[in-house]
Amino acid sequence: MLDYAGLGGLIVLGLDLYAIISIFGSNRGTGSKVLWTLLILVLPILGFIIWLVAGPRSRRSHV
């Protein structure tokens, strides 16, 4: 039988890794990157949702 808690944990881990990689690939300052990463590591699900809504990628510069 499929363990749903394990599957959910893997999904959260994958989403958090995606967010952290995106944070470090952004052109934001070091302090901002550290704070976003700490938020995601301390609050994995809520931190990812907050990052998704208000994170570094939400403000795209129009050139």
mmCIF file of C-alpha atoms in Angstrom:
data_model
loop_
_atom_site.group_PDB
_atom_site.id
_atom_site.type_symbol
_atom_site.label_atom_id
_atom_site.label_comp_id
_atom_site.label_asym_id
_atom_site.label_seq_id
_atom_site.Cartn_x
_atom_site.Cartn_y
_atom_site.Cartn_z
ATOM 1 C CA MET A 1 0.000 0.000 0.000
ATOM 2 C CA LEU A 2 1.211 3.489 -0.856
ATOM 3 C CA ASP A 3 2.324 5.563 2.115
ATOM 4 C CA TYR A 4 0.658 8.941 1.573
ATOM 5 C CA ALA A 5 2.589 10.730 4.322
ATOM 6 C CA GLY A 6 5.872 9.741 2.679
ATOM 7 C CA LEU A 7 4.645 10.836 -0.728
ATOM 8 C CA GLY A 8 3.477 14.171 0.677
ATOM 9 C CA GLY A 9 6.857 14.658 2.338
ATOM 10 C CA LEU A 10 8.645 14.013 -0.943
ATOM 11 C CA ILE A 11 6.429 16.530 -2.726
ATOM 12 C CA VAL A 12 7.102 19.177 -0.066
ATOM 13 C CA LEU A 13 10.837 18.427 -0.214
ATOM 14 C CA GLY A 14 10.846 18.798 -4.001
ATOM 15 C CA LEU A 15 8.938 22.079 -3.888
ATOM 16 C CA ASP A 16 11.213 23.455 -1.176
ATOM 17 C CA LEU A 17 14.326 22.471 -3.134
ATOM 18 C CA TYR A 18 12.893 24.185 -6.220
ATOM 19 C CA ALA A 19 12.258 27.353 -4.189
ATOM 20 C CA ILE A 20 15.741 27.355 -2.647
ATOM 21 C CA ILE A 21 17.428 26.830 -6.017
ATOM 22 C CA SER A 22 15.333 29.654 -7.480
ATOM 23 C CA ILE A 23 16.233 31.909 -4.559
ATOM 24 C CA PHE A 24 19.966 31.368 -5.010
ATOM 25 C CA GLY A 25 19.640 31.847 -8.773
ATOM 26 C CA SER A 26 17.895 35.204 -8.385
ATOM 27 C CA ASN A 27 19.641 38.557 -8.570
ATOM 28 C CA ARG A 28 18.586 39.620 -5.048
ATOM 29 C CA GLY A 29 21.011 40.564 -2.290
ATOM 30 C CA THR A 30 22.646 38.038 -0.017
ATOM 31 C CA GLY A 31 20.585 39.060 3.013
ATOM 32 C CA SER A 32 17.335 38.570 1.142
ATOM 33 C CA LYS A 33 18.429 35.154 -0.092
ATOM 34 C CA VAL A 34 19.402 34.047 3.411
ATOM 35 C CA LEU A 35 16.116 35.227 4.938
ATOM 36 C CA TRP A 36 13.983 33.505 2.284
ATOM 37 C CA THR A 37 15.989 30.294 2.646
ATOM 38 C CA LEU A 38 15.639 30.335 6.444
ATOM 39 C CA LEU A 39 11.893 30.918 6.132
ATOM 40 C CA ILE A 40 11.540 27.912 3.839
ATOM 41 C CA LEU A 41 13.721 25.701 6.029
ATOM 42 C CA VAL A 42 11.938 26.635 9.277
ATOM 43 C CA LEU A 43 8.384 26.573 7.869
ATOM 44 C CA PRO A 44 8.539 24.253 4.840
ATOM 45 C CA ILE A 45 4.925 24.377 3.631
ATOM 46 C CA LEU A 46 3.944 27.857 4.804
ATOM 47 C CA GLY A 47 7.340 29.265 3.824
ATOM 48 C CA PHE A 48 6.986 27.908 0.294
ATOM 49 C CA ILE A 49 3.491 29.387 -0.057
ATOM 50 C CA ILE A 50 4.680 32.778 1.212
ATOM 51 C CA TRP A 51 7.660 32.658 -1.153
ATOM 52 C CA LEU A 52 5.402 31.704 -4.052
ATOM 53 C CA VAL A 53 3.141 34.715 -3.424
ATOM 54 C CA ALA A 54 5.636 37.375 -2.300
ATOM 55 C CA GLY A 55 9.033 36.015 -3.237
ATOM 56 C CA PRO A 56 11.831 37.385 -5.357
ATOM 57 C CA ARG A 57 10.315 36.175 -8.620
ATOM 58 C CA SER A 58 7.019 37.979 -7.995
ATOM 59 C CA ARG A 59 8.616 41.338 -8.848
ATOM 60 C CA ARG A 60 9.823 40.939 -12.387
ATOM 61 C CA SER A 61 11.613 43.882 -13.897
ATOM 62 C CA HIS A 62 10.235 44.998 -17.227
ATOM 63 C CA VAL A 63 13.049 45.997 -19.568
#
